[in-house]
Amino acid sequence: MRLLVLGGTHFLGRAVVSAALERQHDVTIFRRGTSGEDPDGVRSVRGDYTDALDLARLTDHGPWDAVVDTLAFVPRETLAVAQTLKNFVTRYVVISTVSAYEGWPVEPLTESSAVLECPPDAGPGYGFDGDPGPSTYGFGKAGCERAVTETFGADRTAILRPGVILGPHEYVGRLPWWLRRLERGGQVLAPGNPGRPIQPVDIRDVADFALTCAEGVTGTFNVTAPGTETFQDFLGACATTVRANAELNWVPEEFLVSQGVRQWTELPLWRTYAGAWAVDSSAARAAGLSTRPIAETVHDTWQWLTEEQPVLDNERAAELGITPEREAEVLTAWAATRES
């Protein structure tokens, strides 16, 4: 298969390219070239996703059987890309997000759940940011979905809506933060119910399913782990992997909320809302999605961290993690309530 990947060297794009080469596809990547090296074995075309001339020049390297778009964030930009590629690509796989749903993260979700309303030609920042509700990020992704579907048609489009994506080369830093925290050892603040199911999905599993769609599967799919593993499984895997001398202290959600602990950031992956880890991905599984155990994702991410020593200096990574002082303060307060 002749495959075009928009992006190709950063997290998901990198994983898609690696998996495509393993499947012996003929791969072209389209990227600005400002970060990362071109992978071996691909045709690399320099250009900007937002530049009409660069997009027109890209078509000189086609046609392709499919495109995987990892750069779709602003609807009018994605609309221009889709319109340019319409006669040069057979199938379009666009990476969206569960944040495109109106009900995320408050209510359980299926592919039939309502999606945020956003026109396909909307500019950046369309919509609004709610707490915990909609975000401009989610509105934008919903608009990108429309841009592709209205240009290519449903029979030539695959929309993937992943939840939380973890794994090697993760730039947000959620799993790396927990690994480093467990490595430090001592008394660890663990949030909420240890038996609560969670659904983070490995980046490599998202990439493999994106290629399955590129090879001929169309439709809209939630892409998450099945929810058979728990927060305790996750933190236990972290502790085992780093060989931690640590004790997990599971503190009820209600107490953490009363103490003002910030969900999703101070304690990454912790959220109280019912829909946060209640995303149905059975349709994707029926279409070929396979997800690995969380322990494998944890192990391989730790191997990447220790071997490559990446520096996560982006804005989102900087927001993550409770400070040692704050963690000790909350644990002390929780211990006091149990003694009284």
Coordinates of C-alpha atoms in Angstrom, one line a residue:
M1 CA 0.0 0.0 0.0
R2 CA 1.2 3.5 -0.8
L3 CA 0.6 5.5 2.4
L4 CA 0.9 9.2 3.2
V5 CA 1.4 10.3 6.8
L6 CA 0.8 13.9 7.7
G7 CA 3.4 14.3 10.5
G8 CA 5.6 11.3 11.0
T9 CA 8.3 12.0 13.6
H10 CA 6.3 13.0 16.7
F11 CA 4.6 10.5 19.0
L12 CA 1.6 9.1 17.1
G13 CA 3.0 10.0 13.6
R14 CA 6.3 8.3 14.6
A15 CA 4.4 5.2 15.7
V16 CA 2.3 5.0 12.5
V17 CA 5.4 5.3 10.3
S18 CA 7.2 2.6 12.3
A19 CA 4.2 0.2 12.1
A20 CA 3.7 0.9 8.4
L21 CA 7.3 0.1 7.6
E22 CA 7.0 -3.2 9.6
R23 CA 4.0 -4.0 7.3
Q24 CA 6.2 -3.2 4.3
H25 CA 4.1 -0.3 3.1
D26 CA 5.5 2.4 0.8
V27 CA 5.5 5.4 3.1
T28 CA 5.6 9.2 2.3
I29 CA 5.7 11.6 5.2
F30 CA 4.8 15.3 5.0
R31 CA 6.4 17.4 7.7
R32 CA 8.0 20.8 8.4
G33 CA 11.2 19.2 9.5
T34 CA 11.6 21.4 12.7
S35 CA 11.8 18.5 15.1
G36 CA 13.0 14.9 15.0
E37 CA 14.9 13.1 12.2
D38 CA 13.4 11.6 9.1
P39 CA 12.9 7.9 9.6
D40 CA 14.9 5.5 7.4
G41 CA 13.0 3.9 4.6
V42 CA 10.5 6.7 3.9
R43 CA 10.0 9.4 1.3
S44 CA 10.1 12.7 3.2
V45 CA 8.4 15.8 1.8
R46 CA 9.0 19.1 3.6
G47 CA 6.1 21.5 3.9
D48 CA 3.6 23.2 6.1
Y49 CA 0.2 21.8 6.8
T50 CA -1.3 25.3 6.5
D51 CA 0.5 26.3 3.3
A52 CA -1.5 25.9 0.1
L53 CA 1.6 25.9 -2.1
D54 CA 3.3 23.2 0.0
L55 CA 0.1 21.1 -0.2
A56 CA 0.0 21.5 -4.0
R57 CA 3.6 20.4 -4.2
L58 CA 2.9 17.4 -2.0
T59 CA 0.5 16.0 -4.6
D60 CA 3.3 15.7 -7.1
H61 CA 4.4 12.7 -5.0
G62 CA 1.0 10.9 -5.1
P63 CA -1.3 9.2 -5.6
W64 CA -1.7 7.2 -2.4
D65 CA -4.0 4.5 -1.2
A66 CA -4.5 6.2 2.1
V67 CA -3.5 9.1 4.3
V68 CA -3.2 9.1 8.1
D69 CA -3.6 12.7 9.4
T70 CA -2.1 13.2 12.8
L71 CA -2.0 17.0 12.4
A72 CA -5.8 17.8 12.3
F73 CA -6.6 20.4 14.9
V74 CA -8.0 23.5 13.1
P75 CA -11.0 22.6 10.9
R76 CA -10.4 25.1 8.1
E77 CA -6.8 23.9 7.8
T78 CA -7.9 20.3 7.6
L79 CA -10.6 21.2 5.1
A80 CA -8.0 22.7 2.8
V81 CA -5.8 19.6 3.2
A82 CA -8.7 17.2 2.5
Q83 CA -9.8 19.2 -0.6
T84 CA -6.3 19.2 -1.9
L85 CA -5.8 15.5 -1.4
K86 CA -9.3 14.4 -2.5
N87 CA -8.3 13.3 -6.0
F88 CA -4.9 11.9 -4.9
V89 CA -5.9 9.7 -1.9
T90 CA -8.4 6.8 -1.8
R91 CA -9.0 6.7 2.0
Y92 CA -8.6 9.3 4.7
V93 CA -7.9 8.4 8.3
V94 CA -8.2 11.3 10.7
I95 CA -7.1 11.2 14.3
S96 CA -9.7 12.8 16.5
T97 CA -10.4 12.4 20.2
V98 CA -13.0 11.5 22.7
S99 CA -13.0 15.2 23.6
A100 CA -15.1 15.7 20.5
Y101 CA -18.1 14.4 22.4
E102 CA -20.5 16.7 24.1
G103 CA -20.6 14.4 27.1
W104 CA -16.9 13.9 27.7
P105 CA -15.9 13.3 30.5
V106 CA -19.1 13.4 32.4
E107 CA -21.1 10.5 30.9
P108 CA -20.3 7.1 29.4
L109 CA -19.8 7.3 25.6
T110 CA -20.4 5.3 22.5
E111 CA -19.9 6.3 18.9
S112 CA -23.6 7.3 18.8
S113 CA -23.1 9.8 21.6
A114 CA -23.7 13.5 20.6
V115 CA -20.6 15.3 19.1
L116 CA -19.8 19.0 19.6
E117 CA -21.2 21.3 16.9
C118 CA -18.4 22.9 14.9
P119 CA -18.4 24.0 11.2
P120 CA -15.8 22.4 8.9
D121 CA -14.3 25.8 8.1
A122 CA -13.9 27.0 11.7
G123 CA -10.7 28.8 12.6
P124 CA -8.5 28.2 15.7
G125 CA -10.1 28.7 19.1
Y126 CA -13.7 28.0 18.0
G127 CA -16.0 27.1 20.8
F128 CA -15.4 27.5 24.5
D129 CA -13.6 25.8 27.4
G130 CA -15.9 24.4 30.2
D131 CA -15.1 22.7 33.4
P132 CA -15.3 19.8 33.2
G133 CA -17.2 20.0 29.9
P134 CA -16.3 21.0 26.3
S135 CA -13.0 22.5 25.2
T136 CA -11.9 24.4 22.2
Y137 CA -9.6 21.4 21.5
G138 CA -12.7 19.2 21.3
F139 CA -14.6 21.6 19.2
G140 CA -11.7 21.9 16.8
K141 CA -11.4 18.1 16.5
A142 CA -15.2 17.8 15.8
G143 CA -14.9 20.3 13.0
C144 CA -11.9 18.5 11.5
E145 CA -14.0 15.3 11.4
R146 CA -16.7 17.1 9.5
A147 CA -14.1 18.7 7.2
V148 CA -12.8 15.3 6.1
T149 CA -16.2 13.5 6.0
E150 CA -17.8 16.2 3.9
T151 CA -14.9 16.2 1.5
F152 CA -14.2 12.4 1.2
G153 CA -17.6 11.0 2.1
A154 CA -18.3 8.5 4.8
D155 CA -17.3 5.5 2.6
R156 CA -13.8 6.8 2.2
T157 CA -13.2 8.1 5.8
A158 CA -12.2 6.6 9.1
I159 CA -12.5 8.7 12.2
L160 CA -10.5 7.5 15.2
R161 CA -11.4 8.9 18.7
P162 CA -8.7 7.8 21.2
G163 CA -8.9 8.5 24.9
V164 CA -5.7 8.9 26.8
I165 CA -2.7 7.7 24.8
L166 CA 0.4 6.4 26.7
G167 CA 3.7 4.8 25.7
P168 CA 7.2 5.4 24.6
H169 CA 8.0 9.0 23.4
E170 CA 4.9 10.4 25.2
Y171 CA 5.4 14.1 25.2
V172 CA 2.6 15.1 27.7
G173 CA 4.4 13.2 30.5
R174 CA 1.6 11.5 32.4
L175 CA 3.1 8.1 32.6
P176 CA 6.6 9.4 32.9
W177 CA 5.5 11.4 36.0
W178 CA 4.1 8.4 37.8
L179 CA 7.2 6.3 37.0
R180 CA 9.5 9.0 38.4
R181 CA 7.3 9.4 41.4
L182 CA 7.3 5.7 42.2
E183 CA 11.1 5.6 41.6
R184 CA 11.5 8.2 44.3
G185 CA 9.8 5.8 46.8
G186 CA 8.3 6.6 50.2
Q187 CA 4.7 7.3 51.0
V188 CA 2.8 7.8 47.7
L189 CA -0.5 9.5 47.4
A190 CA -2.7 7.2 45.3
P191 CA -6.0 8.7 44.2
G192 CA -9.5 7.3 44.8
N193 CA -10.7 3.7 44.5
P194 CA -7.8 1.3 43.6
G195 CA -10.3 -0.9 41.8
R196 CA -11.6 1.8 39.5
P197 CA -11.2 0.6 35.9
I198 CA -9.1 2.8 33.6
Q199 CA -8.7 2.8 29.8
P200 CA -5.4 4.3 28.6
V201 CA -4.3 2.9 25.3
D202 CA -0.8 2.3 24.0
I203 CA 0.4 4.5 21.2
R204 CA 1.5 1.5 19.2
D205 CA -2.0 0.0 19.4
V206 CA -3.5 3.2 18.1
A207 CA -1.0 3.3 15.3
D208 CA -1.7 -0.4 14.3
F209 CA -5.4 0.3 14.2
A210 CA -4.9 3.5 12.2
L211 CA -3.2 1.3 9.6
T212 CA -5.9 -1.3 9.7
C213 CA -8.3 1.5 8.8
A214 CA -5.9 2.8 6.1
E215 CA -5.9 -0.6 4.6
G216 CA -9.6 -0.6 4.0
V217 CA -11.7 -0.2 7.2
T218 CA -13.9 2.9 7.3
G219 CA -16.3 4.3 9.9
T220 CA -16.1 6.1 13.3
F221 CA -14.3 4.3 16.2
N222 CA -13.5 5.0 19.8
V223 CA -10.0 3.8 20.5
T224 CA -9.4 2.9 24.2
A225 CA -8.4 -0.1 26.3
P226 CA -11.4 -2.3 27.3
G227 CA -11.5 -1.1 30.9
T228 CA -10.6 -4.5 32.4
E229 CA -7.5 -3.1 34.3
T230 CA -7.6 -0.8 37.2
F231 CA -5.7 2.2 38.7
Q232 CA -4.2 -0.3 41.1
D233 CA -3.0 -2.4 38.2
F234 CA -1.5 0.7 36.7
L235 CA 0.4 2.0 39.7
G236 CA 1.4 -1.5 40.7
A237 CA 2.9 -2.0 37.3
C238 CA 4.8 1.3 37.7
A239 CA 6.1 0.2 41.2
T240 CA 7.2 -3.2 39.9
T241 CA 8.9 -1.8 36.8
V242 CA 11.0 0.8 38.7
R243 CA 11.6 -1.6 41.6
A244 CA 10.2 1.0 44.0
N245 CA 10.5 1.0 47.7
A246 CA 7.2 2.8 48.0
E247 CA 3.9 2.4 49.8
L248 CA 0.7 3.4 48.0
N249 CA -1.8 5.3 50.2
W250 CA -5.2 5.2 48.6
V251 CA -7.1 8.3 49.6
P252 CA -10.8 8.7 48.8
E253 CA -11.8 11.1 46.0
E254 CA -14.1 13.1 48.2
F255 CA -11.2 13.9 50.5
L256 CA -8.9 14.8 47.7
V257 CA -11.5 17.2 46.2
S258 CA -12.0 18.8 49.7
Q259 CA -8.3 19.4 49.8
G260 CA -8.3 21.1 46.4
V261 CA -6.1 18.6 44.7
R262 CA -6.3 19.3 41.0
Q263 CA -7.7 16.5 38.9
W264 CA -5.8 15.3 35.8
T265 CA -2.8 17.5 36.5
E266 CA -1.6 17.2 40.1
L267 CA -2.4 13.5 40.1
P268 CA -2.2 12.5 36.4
L269 CA -5.0 10.3 35.0
W270 CA -7.1 10.8 38.1
R271 CA -10.6 12.2 37.4
T272 CA -13.8 11.8 39.4
Y273 CA -16.3 12.1 36.5
A274 CA -18.3 9.0 35.6
G275 CA -17.4 9.1 31.9
A276 CA -13.7 9.6 32.2
W277 CA -13.0 5.8 31.9
A278 CA -16.3 4.7 30.4
V279 CA -15.7 4.8 26.7
D280 CA -17.1 1.9 24.7
S281 CA -14.5 0.7 22.1
S282 CA -16.2 -2.5 21.2
A283 CA -16.8 -1.4 17.6
A284 CA -13.0 -0.8 17.1
R285 CA -12.3 -4.3 18.6
A286 CA -14.7 -5.9 16.2
A287 CA -12.9 -4.0 13.3
G288 CA -9.4 -5.2 14.4
L289 CA -8.2 -3.1 17.4
S290 CA -6.0 -5.1 19.8
T291 CA -4.7 -3.5 23.0
R292 CA -1.7 -4.7 25.1
P293 CA -1.6 -5.0 28.9
I294 CA -0.9 -1.8 30.8
A295 CA 2.2 -3.5 32.3
E296 CA 3.8 -3.8 28.9
T297 CA 3.2 -0.1 28.2
V298 CA 4.7 0.9 31.5
H299 CA 7.7 -1.3 31.1
D300 CA 8.5 -0.1 27.6
T301 CA 8.0 3.6 28.6
W302 CA 10.4 3.1 31.5
Q303 CA 12.9 1.5 29.1
W304 CA 12.7 4.6 26.8
L305 CA 13.0 7.0 29.7
T306 CA 16.1 5.3 31.1
E307 CA 17.8 4.7 27.8
E308 CA 17.1 8.0 26.1
Q309 CA 16.7 10.4 29.1
P310 CA 14.2 12.6 27.2
V311 CA 13.6 16.2 28.5
L312 CA 9.9 16.9 28.6
D313 CA 10.0 20.7 28.6
N314 CA 6.7 21.5 26.9
E315 CA 3.9 23.5 28.6
R316 CA 1.6 20.5 29.3
A317 CA 4.4 18.5 31.0
A318 CA 5.3 21.5 33.2
E319 CA 1.7 21.5 34.6
L320 CA 1.9 17.9 35.8
G321 CA 2.5 16.5 39.2
I322 CA 1.9 17.3 42.8
T323 CA 4.9 18.7 44.7
P324 CA 6.5 16.5 47.4
E325 CA 5.5 19.1 50.0
R326 CA 1.9 19.2 48.9
E327 CA 1.7 15.4 48.7
A328 CA 3.0 15.1 52.3
E329 CA 0.5 17.8 53.4
V330 CA -2.4 15.9 52.0
L331 CA -1.3 12.5 53.3
T332 CA -0.8 14.1 56.8
A333 CA -4.3 15.6 56.7
W334 CA -5.8 12.2 55.6
A335 CA -4.0 10.4 58.4
A336 CA -5.4 12.9 60.9
T337 CA -8.9 12.2 59.8
R338 CA -8.4 8.5 60.3
E339 CA -7.0 9.0 63.8
S340 CA -9.8 11.3 65.0

